[in-house]
CSV table of C-alpha atoms in Angstrom, one decimal:
chain,number,residue,atom,x,y,z
A,1,MET,CA,185.5,-50.1,20.4
A,2,ALA,CA,187.2,-48.9,23.7
A,3,GLU,CA,190.2,-47.8,21.6
A,4,THR,CA,187.9,-45.7,19.4
A,5,THR,CA,186.4,-44.0,22.2
A,6,ALA,CA,189.4,-43.1,23.6
A,7,THR,CA,190.7,-41.5,20.5
A,8,LYS,CA,187.6,-39.5,20.0
A,9,ASP,CA,187.9,-38.2,23.7
A,10,GLN,CA,191.7,-37.2,23.0
A,11,LEU,CA,190.7,-35.4,19.8
A,12,SER,CA,187.8,-33.5,21.7
A,13,LEU,CA,190.5,-32.7,24.5
A,14,GLU,CA,192.8,-31.2,21.7
A,15,ILE,CA,190.1,-29.1,20.2
A,16,ARG,CA,188.6,-27.7,23.6
A,17,SER,CA,192.2,-26.6,24.8
A,18,SER,CA,192.4,-23.4,26.3
A,19,PRO,CA,193.6,-20.4,24.2
A,20,LYS,CA,196.5,-20.0,26.5
A,21,SER,CA,197.9,-23.3,25.3
A,22,ILE,CA,197.5,-22.1,21.7
A,23,ILE,CA,199.3,-18.8,22.5
A,24,LYS,CA,201.9,-20.8,24.2
A,25,SER,CA,202.7,-22.7,21.1
A,26,THR,CA,202.4,-19.6,18.9
A,27,LYS,CA,205.2,-18.1,21.1
A,28,GLN,CA,207.2,-21.3,20.7
A,29,TRP,CA,206.8,-20.8,16.8
A,30,ASP,CA,208.0,-17.1,17.2
A,31,GLU,CA,211.2,-18.3,18.9
A,32,SER,CA,212.0,-20.9,16.2
A,33,PHE,CA,211.4,-18.5,13.7
A,34,GLN,CA,213.7,-15.8,15.1
A,35,GLU,CA,216.5,-18.5,14.8
A,36,GLN,CA,215.8,-18.7,11.1
A,37,THR,CA,217.3,-16.5,8.3
A,38,ILE,CA,215.8,-15.0,5.4
A,39,SER,CA,217.5,-14.0,1.9
A,40,PHE,CA,217.9,-10.5,1.1
A,41,PHE,CA,217.6,-11.1,-2.5
A,42,ASN,CA,214.5,-13.1,-2.3
A,43,PHE,CA,212.7,-12.2,-5.6
A,44,CYS,CA,210.3,-15.0,-5.2
A,45,SER,CA,208.7,-13.9,-1.7
A,46,ARG,CA,205.4,-15.1,-1.0
A,47,ARG,CA,204.8,-12.0,1.5
A,48,LYS,CA,204.7,-9.4,-1.4
A,49,LYS,CA,203.0,-9.4,-4.6
A,50,LYS,CA,204.7,-8.3,-8.0
A,51,SER,CA,201.8,-5.6,-8.2
A,52,ASN,CA,203.2,-4.0,-5.1
A,53,THR,CA,206.6,-2.9,-7.3
A,54,TRP,CA,204.6,-0.2,-9.1
A,55,ILE,CA,206.5,2.8,-7.5
A,56,ILE,CA,209.9,1.8,-8.9
A,57,SER,CA,208.4,0.9,-12.3
A,58,LEU,CA,206.7,4.4,-12.4
A,59,PHE,CA,210.0,6.0,-11.6
A,60,VAL,CA,211.9,4.2,-14.2
A,61,VAL,CA,209.3,5.0,-16.8
A,62,LEU,CA,209.4,8.7,-16.1
A,63,HIS,CA,213.3,8.7,-16.3
A,64,LEU,CA,212.9,7.2,-19.7
A,65,VAL,CA,210.5,9.6,-20.7
A,66,VAL,CA,212.5,12.6,-19.5
A,67,PHE,CA,215.5,11.5,-21.4
A,68,ALA,CA,213.9,10.9,-24.4
A,69,THR,CA,212.4,14.4,-24.3
A,70,THR,CA,215.7,15.8,-23.4
A,71,MET,CA,217.3,14.2,-26.7
A,72,ILE,CA,214.4,15.5,-28.9
A,73,VAL,CA,214.9,19.1,-27.7
A,74,ASN,CA,218.8,18.6,-28.0
A,75,ASP,CA,218.3,18.0,-31.8
A,76,CYS,CA,222.0,17.4,-32.6
A,77,PRO,CA,221.7,17.3,-36.2
A,78,ARG,CA,220.1,21.0,-36.3
A,79,ASN,CA,222.6,22.6,-33.6
A,80,SER,CA,225.8,20.8,-34.5
A,81,SER,CA,227.7,19.6,-37.7
A,82,HIS,CA,225.4,16.7,-38.6
A,83,GLY,CA,228.5,14.3,-39.6
A,84,ARG,CA,230.0,14.8,-36.0
A,85,CYS,CA,226.6,13.6,-34.3
A,86,VAL,CA,226.9,10.0,-32.8
A,87,ILE,CA,224.8,7.4,-34.4
A,88,ARG,CA,223.6,10.2,-36.8
A,89,SER,CA,221.3,7.5,-38.5
A,90,ILE,CA,218.6,7.8,-35.6
A,91,GLY,CA,218.2,11.5,-36.6
A,92,ARG,CA,216.9,14.2,-34.0
A,93,VAL,CA,217.8,12.0,-31.0
A,94,SER,CA,221.4,11.3,-32.0
A,95,PHE,CA,224.1,12.0,-29.5
A,96,GLN,CA,226.4,15.0,-29.2
A,97,PRO,CA,230.2,14.3,-30.2
A,98,LEU,CA,232.1,12.3,-27.7
A,99,THR,CA,234.5,15.3,-27.2
A,100,GLU,CA,231.7,17.4,-26.2
A,101,ASN,CA,229.6,14.6,-24.0
A,102,PRO,CA,231.6,11.4,-23.4
A,103,LEU,CA,228.7,9.9,-21.9
A,104,LEU,CA,226.5,9.8,-25.2
A,105,GLY,CA,224.1,12.6,-24.3
A,106,PRO,CA,222.9,16.1,-24.9
A,107,SER,CA,224.8,19.3,-25.0
A,108,SER,CA,225.5,21.7,-21.9
A,109,SER,CA,223.0,24.1,-23.3
A,110,THR,CA,220.4,21.5,-23.6
A,111,LEU,CA,221.0,20.2,-19.9
A,112,ASP,CA,220.7,24.0,-18.9
A,113,GLU,CA,217.3,24.2,-20.6
A,114,MET,CA,215.9,21.1,-19.1
A,115,GLY,CA,216.8,22.2,-15.5
A,116,ALA,CA,220.3,21.1,-14.6
A,117,LEU,CA,222.1,22.7,-11.6
A,118,ARG,CA,224.6,25.6,-12.3
A,119,ARG,CA,226.2,28.0,-10.2
A,120,LYS,CA,225.4,31.2,-12.1
A,121,LEU,CA,221.7,30.0,-12.6
A,122,LEU,CA,221.5,29.4,-9.0
A,123,VAL,CA,222.8,32.7,-8.3
A,124,LYS,CA,219.8,34.2,-10.3
A,125,HIS,CA,217.4,32.1,-7.8
A,126,GLU,CA,216.4,29.5,-10.1
A,127,ILE,CA,215.6,27.3,-7.1
A,128,TRP,CA,213.2,25.1,-9.2
A,129,ARG,CA,216.2,23.4,-10.7
A,130,LEU,CA,216.5,21.5,-7.4
A,131,VAL,CA,213.4,19.6,-8.2
A,132,THR,CA,214.2,19.0,-12.0
A,133,SER,CA,217.9,18.2,-11.6
A,134,PRO,CA,217.3,14.7,-10.1
A,135,TRP,CA,215.4,13.5,-13.1
A,136,LEU,CA,217.8,14.3,-15.7
A,137,HIS,CA,220.5,12.0,-16.9
A,138,ALA,CA,223.9,13.3,-18.6
A,139,GLY,CA,223.8,10.5,-21.3
A,140,MET,CA,222.9,7.0,-22.4
A,141,PHE,CA,225.9,5.4,-20.3
A,142,SER,CA,224.7,7.1,-17.1
A,143,LEU,CA,221.1,6.2,-18.0
A,144,ILE,CA,221.6,2.5,-18.5
A,145,ILE,CA,223.9,2.1,-15.3
A,146,ASN,CA,221.6,4.2,-13.1
A,147,LEU,CA,218.5,2.5,-14.0
A,148,SER,CA,219.9,-1.0,-13.9
A,149,GLY,CA,220.7,-0.3,-10.2
A,150,VAL,CA,217.3,1.3,-9.4
A,151,ILE,CA,215.6,-1.8,-11.0
A,152,PHE,CA,217.8,-4.4,-9.0
A,153,ILE,CA,217.9,-2.7,-5.7
A,154,GLY,CA,214.8,-0.8,-5.6
A,155,LEU,CA,212.5,-3.7,-6.8
A,156,GLN,CA,213.8,-5.8,-3.9
A,157,LEU,CA,213.4,-3.2,-1.4
A,158,GLU,CA,210.0,-2.3,-2.5
A,159,ARG,CA,208.9,-6.2,-2.2
A,160,GLU,CA,210.6,-6.1,1.1
A,161,PHE,CA,209.4,-3.0,2.6
A,162,GLY,CA,206.5,-1.6,0.5
A,163,SER,CA,206.0,1.0,-2.1
A,164,LEU,CA,205.2,4.0,0.2
A,165,ARG,CA,208.4,3.8,2.2
A,166,ILE,CA,210.5,3.2,-0.8
A,167,GLY,CA,208.8,6.0,-2.6
A,168,MET,CA,209.5,8.3,0.2
A,169,ILE,CA,213.2,7.5,0.4
A,170,TYR,CA,213.6,7.7,-3.4
A,171,LEU,CA,212.1,11.2,-3.8
A,172,CYS,CA,213.6,12.5,-0.4
A,173,SER,CA,217.1,11.2,-1.3
A,174,GLY,CA,216.9,12.7,-4.8
A,175,PHE,CA,216.0,16.3,-3.4
A,176,THR,CA,218.6,15.9,-0.7
A,177,GLY,CA,221.2,14.9,-3.1
A,178,SER,CA,220.3,18.1,-5.3
A,179,LEU,CA,220.6,20.3,-2.4
A,180,VAL,CA,224.1,19.1,-1.4
A,181,SER,CA,225.1,19.4,-5.1
A,182,ALA,CA,223.9,22.9,-5.1
A,183,LEU,CA,226.4,23.6,-2.4
A,184,PHE,CA,229.4,22.4,-4.7
A,185,VAL,CA,228.2,22.8,-8.0
A,186,GLN,CA,230.3,25.0,-10.4
A,187,ASP,CA,229.8,26.8,-13.8
A,188,ILE,CA,229.0,23.6,-15.6
A,189,PRO,CA,225.6,22.1,-15.7
A,190,GLU,CA,225.2,19.1,-13.4
A,191,VAL,CA,222.5,16.3,-13.1
A,192,GLY,CA,221.7,14.4,-10.1
A,193,SER,CA,219.7,11.3,-11.2
A,194,SER,CA,221.9,8.9,-9.3
A,195,GLY,CA,221.3,10.6,-6.0
A,196,ALA,CA,218.0,8.8,-5.5
A,197,LEU,CA,219.8,5.3,-6.4
A,198,PHE,CA,222.3,6.2,-3.9
A,199,GLY,CA,219.6,6.7,-1.3
A,200,LEU,CA,218.2,3.3,-2.1
A,201,LEU,CA,221.7,1.9,-1.5
A,202,GLY,CA,222.2,3.8,1.9
A,203,ALA,CA,218.8,2.5,2.9
A,204,MET,CA,219.7,-0.8,1.9
A,205,LEU,CA,222.8,-0.6,4.1
A,206,SER,CA,221.0,0.6,7.2
A,207,GLY,CA,218.3,-2.3,6.7
A,208,LEU,CA,221.2,-4.8,6.5
A,209,ILE,CA,222.8,-3.2,9.7
A,210,ARG,CA,219.4,-3.2,11.7
A,211,ASN,CA,218.4,-6.7,10.6
A,212,TRP,CA,221.9,-8.2,10.4
A,213,LYS,CA,221.3,-11.3,12.2
A,214,PHE,CA,218.1,-12.2,10.1
A,215,TYR,CA,219.7,-12.3,6.6
A,216,SER,CA,221.6,-15.4,5.2
A,217,ASP,CA,223.2,-13.7,2.3
A,218,LYS,CA,224.2,-10.2,3.8
A,219,PHE,CA,227.9,-10.5,2.7
A,220,THR,CA,226.7,-10.9,-1.1
A,221,ALA,CA,224.2,-7.8,-0.4
A,222,LEU,CA,227.4,-5.8,0.8
A,223,VAL,CA,229.2,-6.7,-2.3
A,224,VAL,CA,226.4,-5.8,-4.7
A,225,LEU,CA,226.0,-2.5,-2.9
A,226,CYS,CA,229.9,-1.5,-2.9
A,227,LEU,CA,229.9,-2.7,-6.6
A,228,ALA,CA,226.9,-0.5,-7.6
A,229,ALA,CA,228.2,2.5,-5.5
A,230,THR,CA,231.8,2.1,-7.1
A,231,ILE,CA,230.6,2.1,-10.8
A,232,ASN,CA,228.1,5.2,-10.4
A,233,PHE,CA,230.6,7.0,-8.1
A,234,SER,CA,233.2,6.5,-11.1
A,235,LEU,CA,230.7,8.0,-13.4
A,236,GLY,CA,230.7,11.2,-11.4
A,237,VAL,CA,234.1,12.3,-12.2
A,238,LEU,CA,232.9,12.8,-15.7
A,239,PRO,CA,231.3,16.1,-16.8
A,240,HIS,CA,227.6,16.7,-15.9
A,241,VAL,CA,227.4,13.9,-13.3
A,242,ASP,CA,227.3,15.0,-9.9
A,243,ASN,CA,229.1,12.9,-7.3
A,244,PHE,CA,227.9,15.4,-4.3
A,245,SER,CA,224.3,14.6,-5.1
A,246,ASN,CA,225.4,10.8,-4.7
A,247,VAL,CA,226.9,11.7,-1.3
A,248,GLY,CA,223.8,13.6,-0.1
A,249,GLY,CA,221.5,11.0,-1.3
A,250,PHE,CA,223.4,8.3,0.4
A,251,VAL,CA,223.4,9.9,3.4
A,252,SER,CA,219.7,10.7,3.4
A,253,GLY,CA,218.8,7.1,2.5
A,254,PHE,CA,220.8,5.8,5.1
A,255,LEU,CA,219.2,8.0,7.9
A,256,LEU,CA,215.7,7.3,6.4
A,257,GLY,CA,216.3,3.6,6.3
A,258,PHE,CA,216.9,3.4,10.0
A,259,VAL,CA,213.4,5.3,10.3
A,260,LEU,CA,211.2,3.6,8.0
A,261,PHE,CA,212.7,0.0,7.5
A,262,PHE,CA,210.9,-2.3,10.1
A,263,ASP,CA,212.4,-5.7,11.2
A,264,PRO,CA,211.3,-8.0,8.1
A,265,ARG,CA,210.7,-10.9,10.7
A,266,LEU,CA,207.4,-9.0,12.0
A,267,VAL,CA,205.8,-9.1,8.7
A,268,GLN,CA,205.6,-12.6,8.3
A,269,VAL,CA,202.4,-13.8,10.4
A,270,PRO,CA,202.0,-17.6,11.2
A,271,LEU,CA,199.1,-19.5,9.7
A,272,ASN,CA,197.1,-19.4,13.1
A,273,LYS,CA,197.4,-15.6,13.4
A,274,LYS,CA,196.0,-14.7,10.0
A,275,GLY,CA,192.6,-13.9,11.2
A,276,LEU,CA,191.9,-10.4,11.5
A,277,PHE,CA,190.9,-10.5,15.2
A,278,GLU,CA,192.2,-13.7,16.1
A,279,TYR,CA,194.0,-13.7,19.5
A,280,LYS,CA,194.7,-9.9,18.7
A,281,GLU,CA,198.1,-11.2,17.9
A,282,LYS,CA,198.4,-9.5,14.4
A,283,SER,CA,197.6,-6.0,15.8
A,284,SER,CA,200.0,-6.3,18.6
A,285,MET,CA,202.6,-7.4,16.4
A,286,ASN,CA,201.9,-4.3,14.0
A,287,PHE,CA,202.0,-2.1,17.1
A,288,LYS,CA,205.5,-3.4,18.3
A,289,GLN,CA,206.5,-2.9,14.6
A,290,LYS,CA,205.8,0.7,14.8
A,291,LEU,CA,207.9,1.2,18.2
A,292,ASP,CA,210.5,-1.0,17.1
A,293,LYS,CA,214.1,0.8,18.3
A,294,PRO,CA,212.5,4.4,19.1
A,295,VAL,CA,215.8,5.8,20.0
A,296,LEU,CA,217.6,5.0,16.8
A,297,ARG,CA,214.8,5.9,14.7
A,298,SER,CA,214.2,9.3,16.4
A,299,ILE,CA,218.0,10.2,16.2
A,300,SER,CA,218.0,9.3,12.5
A,301,LEU,CA,214.9,11.3,11.7
A,302,VAL,CA,216.5,14.4,13.6
A,303,LEU,CA,219.7,14.1,12.0
A,304,PHE,CA,217.8,13.9,8.3
A,305,ALA,CA,215.8,16.9,9.4
A,306,LEU,CA,218.8,18.9,10.2
A,307,LEU,CA,220.7,17.8,7.1
A,308,VAL,CA,217.7,19.0,4.9
A,309,ALA,CA,217.2,22.3,6.8
A,310,GLY,CA,220.8,23.2,7.1
A,311,SER,CA,221.3,22.4,3.2
A,312,VAL,CA,218.1,24.4,2.3
A,313,VAL,CA,219.5,27.5,4.3
A,314,ALA,CA,222.8,27.2,2.8
A,315,VAL,CA,221.4,27.0,-0.7
A,316,LEU,CA,219.2,30.0,-0.1
A,317,HIS,CA,221.9,32.3,1.0
A,318,GLY,CA,224.1,31.4,-1.9
A,319,GLU,CA,226.8,29.5,-0.2
A,320,ASN,CA,229.7,28.0,-2.4
A,321,LEU,CA,231.7,25.2,-0.3
A,322,ASN,CA,234.3,25.2,-3.0
A,323,ASN,CA,235.7,28.6,-1.4
A,324,GLN,CA,236.3,26.5,1.9
A,325,CYS,CA,237.6,23.3,0.0
A,326,SER,CA,240.1,23.8,-2.8
A,327,TRP,CA,240.2,20.2,-3.7
A,328,CYS,CA,236.5,19.3,-3.4
A,329,HIS,CA,235.9,20.0,-7.2
A,330,TYR,CA,238.0,16.9,-8.2
A,331,VAL,CA,235.5,14.8,-6.5
A,332,ASN,CA,232.8,16.0,-8.9
A,333,CYS,CA,235.0,16.3,-12.1
A,334,ILE,CA,238.4,15.2,-12.9
A,335,PRO,CA,239.9,17.6,-15.8
A,336,SER,CA,241.0,16.2,-19.0
A,337,LYS,CA,242.1,17.3,-22.4
A,338,ARG,CA,239.0,15.9,-23.8
A,339,TRP,CA,236.6,17.8,-21.7
A,340,SER,CA,236.3,20.8,-19.4
A,341,CYS,CA,234.9,20.8,-15.7
A,342,ASN,CA,234.4,24.5,-15.6
A,343,VAL,CA,233.1,27.1,-18.2
A,344,LYS,CA,235.3,30.2,-18.3
A,345,ALA,CA,233.7,33.8,-17.6
A,346,SER,CA,234.7,35.0,-20.9
A,347,LEU,CA,233.8,33.5,-24.2
A,348,PRO,CA,236.9,31.2,-25.2
A,349,CYS,CA,236.2,31.9,-28.8
A,350,GLU,CA,236.2,34.5,-31.6
A,351,VAL,CA,232.9,34.1,-33.7
A,352,ARG,CA,232.7,35.4,-37.3
A,353,LYS,CA,229.6,34.8,-39.2
A,354,THR,CA,229.0,35.0,-42.8
A,355,ALA,CA,225.7,34.8,-44.9
A,356,ASN,CA,225.2,31.1,-44.2
A,357,GLN,CA,228.1,29.7,-41.8
A,358,SER,CA,229.8,30.5,-38.6
A,359,ILE,CA,233.4,30.2,-37.9
A,360,LEU,CA,234.4,29.5,-34.4
A,361,THR,CA,238.2,30.1,-33.6
A,362,CYS,CA,239.6,29.2,-30.3
A,363,LYS,CA,241.7,31.8,-28.5
A,364,SER,CA,244.0,29.6,-26.7
A,365,ASN,CA,245.1,27.2,-29.4
A,366,GLY,CA,244.1,28.8,-32.5
A,367,LYS,CA,241.7,25.9,-33.7
A,368,TYR,CA,238.8,26.7,-35.6
A,369,ARG,CA,235.8,25.0,-37.1
A,370,VAL,CA,233.3,26.1,-39.6
A,371,TYR,CA,229.5,25.4,-39.0
A,372,THR,CA,227.0,25.7,-41.6
A,373,PHE,CA,224.4,27.4,-39.4
A,374,THR,CA,224.2,31.1,-37.9
A,375,ASN,CA,221.3,31.0,-35.3
A,376,LEU,CA,223.7,30.0,-32.6
A,377,SER,CA,222.8,31.1,-29.0
A,378,GLU,CA,225.5,32.2,-26.8
A,379,ALA,CA,224.9,29.1,-24.7
A,380,ARG,CA,225.5,26.9,-27.6
A,381,ILE,CA,228.6,28.9,-29.0
A,382,ARG,CA,230.1,28.1,-25.4
A,383,ASP,CA,229.4,24.3,-25.9
A,384,LEU,CA,231.0,24.3,-29.4
A,385,CYS,CA,234.0,26.3,-28.0
A,386,SER,CA,234.6,23.9,-25.3
A,387,GLU,CA,234.7,21.2,-28.1
A,388,ILE,CA,237.3,23.1,-30.0
A,389,CYS,CA,239.3,24.3,-27.1
A,390,TYR,CA,239.5,21.1,-25.0
């Protein structure tokens, strides 16, 4: 009986303990938690629900819709020799010949029509292309590789840091990449869809750097980052895929990652802090989270603002940085006998039309080809001439 009474008194004493002792135990929990590490690629995180990945899912759907629309507008059987279309069995959405587009995609004239960047069009002050270019893909190969990276990297970052911040980084990186691309683009249509992916890669790198000691698989994350960047950058040496948008997007995402990515440790709240007003610990952690590393975040924000402002001013003034860098165009496209990296000012073909066909003859090598249609626009004639001459 005495032992029972003592046990009750002990329980009563523990229940009536002061809040200071509870807070002290909470601090001890925090210290032990700081020594733990979390996995960067934690797709089974309990902190975020799958419904919180809606922004990346939306972007992926938009890219698919835009690419399907581009191929419908392209209509290879109508605008090329039907027998030369790749996978012509799928009809209107079949791809241009590989000599014209090695990435299994639309023609140059279609990319122009859909809003790709091109030097002569920017000179005409078609600034709206800075917004449309990040949503276009040069071909099926680039679409699959780009969206695979967006899904794998983007969904993980969205689970870790939330939809709002990832959406901001994705859109800002795509636009910044388009601005940088406009400073180097030549007279060939270029698209910058992978600029947003490189923005996510840059943000991933800054997140790893900022929270280096709290991740258990950081070297694996670095390998994934380098692999994704290498594959997508390699595609950039082919026509129509712009590598300068990748560079601009990466720098943008890297800076915004330091601004927007908070310490992932602070998002996890212990069980005895889950109450909305309990000890006021949850709100104080959120306040600490917002003021985390203010100097680094401020410097990164200023650098990002300077990058965007400087690029906007340069684009509006029609700057062409290729004039100051004679080798920079090789970063964006490596010339080959199978494709052209620039469009000549004069038409490289002689065009002769009969009642029901058009005959195009290349001036440089004498090759010619007969097409069974006569309603060819000048842009489309240039596409076909490039295919014959290169």
